[in-house]
CSV table of C-alpha atoms and ligand atoms in Angstrom, one decimal:
chain,number,residue,atom,x,y,z
A,1,MET,CA,96.5,81.6,120.8
A,2,GLN,CA,99.2,83.7,122.4
A,3,SER,CA,102.3,81.0,122.0
A,4,LEU,CA,104.3,83.3,119.9
A,5,ASN,CA,105.0,86.3,122.7
A,6,GLY,CA,108.1,87.5,122.8
A,7,ARG,CA,109.1,86.1,119.5
A,8,VAL,CA,109.8,88.2,116.3
A,9,ALA,CA,109.2,86.6,112.9
A,10,LEU,CA,110.1,88.3,109.7
A,11,VAL,CA,108.1,87.7,106.4
A,12,THR,CA,109.0,87.6,102.8
A,13,GLY,CA,106.6,89.5,100.5
A,14,ALA,CA,104.1,90.4,103.1
A,15,GLY,CA,102.4,93.4,101.2
A,16,ARG,CA,99.5,91.4,99.9
A,17,GLY,CA,98.1,87.4,99.5
A,18,ILE,CA,99.4,84.6,101.2
A,19,GLY,CA,102.3,86.3,102.1
A,20,ARG,CA,100.4,89.3,104.2
A,21,ALA,CA,97.7,86.7,105.6
A,22,ILE,CA,100.8,85.2,107.0
A,23,ALA,CA,102.3,88.2,108.7
A,24,LEU,CA,98.8,89.0,110.3
A,25,SER,CA,98.5,85.5,111.3
A,26,LEU,CA,101.7,85.8,113.2
A,27,ALA,CA,100.8,88.8,115.1
A,28,ARG,CA,97.4,86.8,116.0
A,29,HIS,CA,99.6,84.1,117.7
A,30,GLY,CA,101.9,86.9,119.6
A,31,ALA,CA,104.8,87.7,117.2
A,32,ASP,CA,105.9,90.8,116.6
A,33,LEU,CA,107.1,91.6,112.9
A,34,ALA,CA,109.2,92.7,110.1
A,35,ILE,CA,107.5,92.9,107.3
A,36,ASN,CA,109.3,92.4,103.9
A,37,PHE,CA,108.1,94.5,100.9
A,38,ALA,CA,109.3,95.3,97.3
A,39,SER,CA,107.6,98.5,96.3
A,40,ASN,CA,104.1,98.5,97.7
A,41,GLU,CA,105.3,100.7,101.1
A,42,GLN,CA,101.3,101.7,101.2
A,43,ALA,CA,99.4,97.9,101.3
A,44,ALA,CA,103.3,96.7,103.6
A,45,GLY,CA,102.3,99.5,105.8
A,46,GLU,CA,98.4,98.6,105.7
A,47,VAL,CA,99.1,95.3,107.2
A,48,ALA,CA,101.5,96.9,109.5
A,49,GLU,CA,98.9,98.8,110.8
A,50,LYS,CA,97.0,96.0,111.1
A,51,VAL,CA,99.4,94.1,113.2
A,52,ARG,CA,100.1,96.8,115.6
A,53,ALA,CA,96.5,97.4,116.4
A,54,MET,CA,96.8,93.9,117.6
A,55,GLY,CA,99.1,95.3,120.2
A,56,ARG,CA,102.5,94.2,118.0
A,57,LYS,CA,105.6,95.8,116.9
A,58,ALA,CA,105.8,96.1,112.7
A,59,GLU,CA,108.6,97.7,110.8
A,60,LEU,CA,108.8,97.3,107.1
A,61,PHE,CA,111.7,96.8,105.3
A,62,LYS,CA,111.7,97.0,101.6
A,63,CYS,CA,114.1,95.0,99.4
A,64,ASN,CA,114.1,93.3,96.7
A,65,ILE,CA,115.3,89.4,98.0
A,66,ALA,CA,116.6,88.7,94.3
A,67,ASP,CA,119.6,91.3,95.1
A,68,ASP,CA,122.7,90.2,97.3
A,69,ALA,CA,124.1,93.3,98.1
A,70,ALA,CA,120.0,94.5,99.0
A,71,VAL,CA,119.1,91.7,101.3
A,72,HIS,CA,122.3,92.3,103.2
A,73,ALA,CA,121.7,95.6,103.7
A,74,MET,CA,117.9,94.7,104.8
A,75,GLY,CA,119.7,92.5,107.2
A,76,GLU,CA,121.4,95.7,108.8
A,77,ALA,CA,119.0,97.6,109.0
A,78,ILE,CA,116.6,95.1,111.0
A,79,LYS,CA,119.2,93.8,113.0
A,80,LYS,CA,119.1,98.0,114.8
A,81,VAL,CA,115.5,97.5,114.9
A,82,TYR,CA,115.0,93.7,116.1
A,83,PRO,CA,118.5,92.4,117.9
A,84,ASN,CA,117.1,89.0,116.9
A,85,ILE,CA,114.9,87.2,114.1
A,86,ASP,CA,113.0,83.9,115.7
A,87,ILE,CA,111.2,83.2,112.6
A,88,LEU,CA,111.7,83.5,109.0
A,89,VAL,CA,109.3,82.8,106.9
A,90,ASN,CA,111.0,83.0,102.7
A,91,ASN,CA,107.3,83.4,101.3
A,92,ALA,CA,108.3,86.0,98.4
A,93,GLY,CA,108.2,84.1,95.0
A,94,ILE,CA,107.0,84.9,91.2
A,95,THR,CA,106.3,82.9,88.1
A,96,ARG,CA,107.2,83.5,84.2
A,97,ASP,CA,105.2,81.0,82.7
A,98,LYS,CA,106.3,79.4,79.1
A,99,SER,CA,106.9,76.2,78.0
A,100,PHE,CA,110.9,75.5,78.2
A,101,LEU,CA,111.1,75.0,74.6
A,102,LYS,CA,110.4,78.8,74.4
A,103,MET,CA,111.6,80.1,77.8
A,104,ASN,CA,114.9,81.9,77.5
A,105,HIS,CA,117.7,82.7,80.0
A,106,SER,CA,116.6,85.5,81.5
A,107,GLU,CA,113.2,83.6,82.3
A,108,TRP,CA,114.7,81.2,84.2
A,109,ASP,CA,117.3,83.1,85.8
A,110,GLU,CA,114.7,86.0,87.1
A,111,VAL,CA,112.8,82.9,88.9
A,112,VAL,CA,115.3,81.1,90.4
A,113,ALA,CA,117.0,84.6,91.7
A,114,VAL,CA,113.5,85.2,93.8
A,115,ASN,CA,112.4,81.8,94.4
A,116,LEU,CA,115.4,79.9,95.4
A,117,LYS,CA,118.6,82.3,95.8
A,118,GLY,CA,116.5,84.8,98.0
A,119,PRO,CA,115.2,82.5,100.2
A,120,VAL,CA,119.1,81.1,100.2
A,121,GLN,CA,120.8,84.5,101.2
A,122,MET,CA,117.7,85.5,103.3
A,123,THR,CA,118.6,81.9,105.5
A,124,HIS,CA,122.7,82.7,105.9
A,125,LEU,CA,121.6,86.0,107.1
A,126,PHE,CA,120.0,84.5,110.0
A,127,LEU,CA,120.8,81.2,110.6
A,128,PRO,CA,123.5,82.2,112.9
A,129,GLN,CA,121.7,83.9,115.3
A,130,MET,CA,119.1,81.6,115.7
A,131,VAL,CA,121.3,78.5,115.9
A,132,GLU,CA,123.4,81.1,118.6
A,133,LYS,CA,120.5,81.9,120.3
A,134,GLY,CA,119.4,78.0,120.4
A,135,TRP,CA,115.6,78.7,118.9
A,136,GLY,CA,114.7,79.4,115.2
A,137,ARG,CA,112.1,78.6,112.6
A,138,ILE,CA,112.8,79.1,108.8
A,139,ILE,CA,109.7,78.4,107.0
A,140,ASN,CA,109.9,78.1,103.3
A,141,ILE,CA,106.7,78.6,101.1
A,142,THR,CA,107.3,76.4,98.3
A,143,SER,CA,104.5,75.1,95.8
A,144,VAL,CA,103.0,72.1,94.8
A,145,ILE,CA,104.1,72.3,91.3
A,146,GLY,CA,107.7,71.8,93.1
A,147,GLN,CA,106.3,68.4,94.0
A,148,MET,CA,104.1,66.9,91.1
A,149,GLY,CA,106.3,69.3,88.0
A,150,ASN,CA,103.2,71.4,85.6
A,151,PHE,CA,103.0,72.4,82.1
A,152,GLY,CA,104.9,76.2,81.4
A,153,GLN,CA,106.7,76.4,85.1
A,154,ALA,CA,110.1,74.6,84.7
A,155,ASN,CA,111.7,77.1,86.3
A,156,TYR,CA,109.5,78.1,88.9
A,157,ALA,CA,109.2,73.6,89.3
A,158,ALA,CA,112.6,73.9,89.6
A,159,ALA,CA,113.1,76.3,91.9
A,160,LYS,CA,110.6,75.2,94.6
A,161,GLY,CA,112.1,71.7,94.1
A,162,GLY,CA,115.5,73.1,94.7
A,163,LEU,CA,114.0,75.3,97.9
A,164,ASP,CA,112.4,71.6,99.8
A,165,ALA,CA,115.8,70.1,99.1
A,166,PHE,CA,117.7,73.1,101.0
A,167,THR,CA,115.6,72.7,103.3
A,168,LYS,CA,116.0,69.4,104.5
A,169,THR,CA,119.8,69.8,104.4
A,170,ILE,CA,119.3,72.7,106.6
A,171,ALA,CA,117.2,70.6,108.8
A,172,LYS,CA,119.4,68.1,109.3
A,173,GLU,CA,122.3,70.8,109.5
A,174,VAL,CA,121.1,72.5,112.6
A,175,ALA,CA,118.5,69.7,113.9
A,176,ARG,CA,120.6,69.5,116.8
A,177,LYS,CA,120.9,73.4,117.5
A,178,GLY,CA,117.5,74.2,118.6
A,179,VAL,CA,116.3,75.3,114.5
A,180,THR,CA,113.6,73.7,112.5
A,181,ALA,CA,113.6,74.1,109.1
A,182,ASN,CA,110.6,73.0,107.1
A,183,CYS,CA,108.5,74.2,104.2
A,184,VAL,CA,104.8,74.4,103.1
A,185,ALA,CA,103.5,73.4,99.5
A,186,PRO,CA,100.5,75.8,98.9
A,187,GLY,CA,97.8,73.8,96.3
A,188,PHE,CA,96.2,76.6,93.9
A,189,ILE,CA,95.0,79.9,96.2
A,190,ARG,CA,93.3,82.6,95.4
A,191,THR,CA,95.6,85.5,95.1
A,192,ASP,CA,97.4,88.5,92.5
A,193,MET,CA,99.3,85.6,91.3
A,194,THR,CA,96.8,83.0,90.7
A,195,ALA,CA,94.6,86.2,89.4
A,196,GLN,CA,96.7,86.2,85.9
A,197,VAL,CA,95.9,82.3,85.5
A,198,SER,CA,92.9,81.6,83.3
A,199,GLU,CA,89.0,81.3,84.3
A,200,LYS,CA,89.8,77.9,81.9
A,201,ALA,CA,92.8,76.9,83.4
A,202,LEU,CA,91.2,77.3,86.5
A,203,GLU,CA,88.3,75.1,86.6
A,204,HIS,CA,90.5,72.7,85.4
A,205,ILE,CA,92.4,72.6,88.4
A,206,LYS,CA,89.1,72.9,90.3
A,207,SER,CA,88.3,70.1,89.3
A,208,ILE,CA,91.1,68.1,89.6
A,209,THR,CA,91.4,68.8,93.4
A,210,PRO,CA,89.1,66.5,95.4
A,211,MET,CA,87.8,69.3,97.3
A,212,GLY,CA,87.4,71.2,94.1
A,213,ARG,CA,87.8,74.6,95.3
A,214,MET,CA,91.1,77.0,95.7
A,215,GLY,CA,92.6,78.1,98.9
A,216,GLU,CA,92.4,80.7,100.7
A,217,ALA,CA,95.6,82.8,101.8
A,218,GLU,CA,94.8,82.2,105.0
A,219,GLU,CA,95.0,78.0,104.9
A,220,ILE,CA,98.5,78.6,104.1
A,221,ALA,CA,98.7,81.1,107.3
A,222,GLU,CA,97.3,78.7,109.6
A,223,VAL,CA,99.7,76.2,109.1
A,224,VAL,CA,102.6,78.4,108.7
A,225,ALA,CA,101.6,79.4,112.4
A,226,PHE,CA,101.7,75.9,113.1
A,227,LEU,CA,104.9,75.2,112.3
A,228,ALA,CA,106.3,78.3,114.1
A,229,SER,CA,104.6,77.4,117.4
A,230,PRO,CA,106.0,75.1,120.5
A,231,ALA,CA,103.6,72.7,118.9
A,232,ALA,CA,105.2,71.6,116.2
A,233,SER,CA,109.2,71.2,118.7
A,234,PHE,CA,109.4,68.1,117.2
A,235,VAL,CA,108.3,68.6,113.5
A,236,THR,CA,111.3,69.7,111.3
A,237,GLY,CA,112.7,68.9,107.2
A,238,GLN,CA,109.1,68.3,106.3
A,239,GLU,CA,107.1,69.9,103.1
A,240,ILE,CA,103.7,70.1,104.3
A,241,GLY,CA,100.9,70.3,101.7
A,242,ALA,CA,98.1,71.7,102.1
A,243,ASN,CA,96.1,71.8,98.5
A,244,GLY,CA,93.2,70.1,99.0
A,245,GLY,CA,94.2,67.1,98.4
A,246,LEU,CA,95.6,67.5,94.6
A,247,TYR,CA,99.1,66.4,95.4
A,248,MET,CA,99.3,63.3,97.6
B,1,NAI,P1,101.6,87.4,95.1
B,1,NAI,O1,102.0,87.7,94.0
B,1,NAI,O2,100.2,87.3,95.6
B,1,NAI,O3,102.5,88.0,96.3
B,1,NAI,C1,103.7,87.4,96.2
B,1,NAI,C2,104.5,88.6,97.0
B,1,NAI,O4,106.0,88.4,96.8
B,1,NAI,C3,104.1,89.8,96.7
B,1,NAI,O5,103.6,90.9,97.8
B,1,NAI,C4,105.7,90.8,95.8
B,1,NAI,O6,105.9,91.8,95.7
B,1,NAI,C5,106.6,89.5,96.4
B,1,NAI,N1,107.9,89.8,95.9
B,1,NAI,C6,107.8,89.1,94.7
B,1,NAI,N2,109.3,89.7,94.1
B,1,NAI,C7,110.0,89.9,95.4
B,1,NAI,C8,111.4,90.3,95.2
B,1,NAI,N3,112.4,89.7,95.0
B,1,NAI,N4,111.5,90.9,96.8
B,1,NAI,C9,110.8,91.0,97.7
B,1,NAI,N5,109.5,90.7,97.6
B,1,NAI,C10,109.0,90.2,96.1
B,1,NAI,O7,101.3,85.5,95.2
B,1,NAI,P2,101.3,84.7,96.1
B,1,NAI,O8,100.1,84.0,95.6
B,1,NAI,O9,101.0,85.6,98.0
B,1,NAI,O10,102.4,84.0,96.7
B,1,NAI,C11,103.0,84.0,97.7
B,1,NAI,C12,104.1,83.0,98.0
B,1,NAI,O11,103.1,81.5,97.8
B,1,NAI,C13,105.2,82.2,96.6
B,1,NAI,O12,106.1,82.0,97.2
B,1,NAI,C14,104.7,81.5,95.8
B,1,NAI,O13,105.4,80.8,94.7
B,1,NAI,C15,104.0,80.7,96.7
B,1,NAI,N6,102.6,79.7,95.8
B,1,NAI,C16,101.7,80.2,95.6
B,1,NAI,C17,100.2,79.6,95.3
B,1,NAI,C18,98.9,80.2,94.9
B,1,NAI,O14,98.4,78.9,93.7
B,1,NAI,N7,98.9,81.6,94.7
B,1,NAI,C19,100.7,78.0,95.0
B,1,NAI,C20,101.9,77.4,95.2
B,1,NAI,C21,103.1,78.4,95.8
């Protein structure tokens, strides 16, 4: 359980949902935490308290990951507290659903900025120190939607599919430097994000999911913890689905 002892993990959007579960799981496995949040400092603070209660370090870093200057400033602030980030989990994401025929440029740009450009910027910031240290883990949270496509989610599917392609390329570029890069692609998980989806649509999703249910944030977090652990030392460039069988 303590396989991440001495490692420092940065999780974006860690104040709630899947990011919160990932932060807590990595702490349980022994990592210290850099907790990024966009606006709700209280929720992020509660995650930090739980991490500290496990005997791990936890610091908060407020930043909109879609804002290049803010990401750069956060990188500087993090380096003052944690000289090295060993595990980067790009979890923060948003949806702005609309059929493509009705989608405007700003709905496209906003989703691509958070779900694709954000992780790219974060990777650009922290990959060099991982390569220098000769050990690192990049773990990107994509989506089953990037694999399957979905009505009303052209922006989101393109961003997540792009993130997977980016991850595979990074994985090849740093494979001999001790750094792995992988994605976890959740199916439909019970969080605030899916709370926006209508009951009727959720019932349909459950009916087409072989396991017949939605997933829990913790079921994604444990896959992330595996990818971060020494047990996954030969795993790179993969997109691991955790979707109840919805996409195989
Ligand atoms: P959520 O909406 O509950 O949490 C998203 C978190 O990201 C929030 O804490 C939010 O404040 C943060 N965030 C959003 N924009 C940000 C920004 N610009 N800068 C910094 N933080 C920002 O969503 P959930 O479900 O926990 O999603 C987490 C990740 O999992 C996302 O990347 C999402 O696309 C992905 N995912 C979720 C699925 C689901 O069914 N819930 C399915 C597949 C993928």
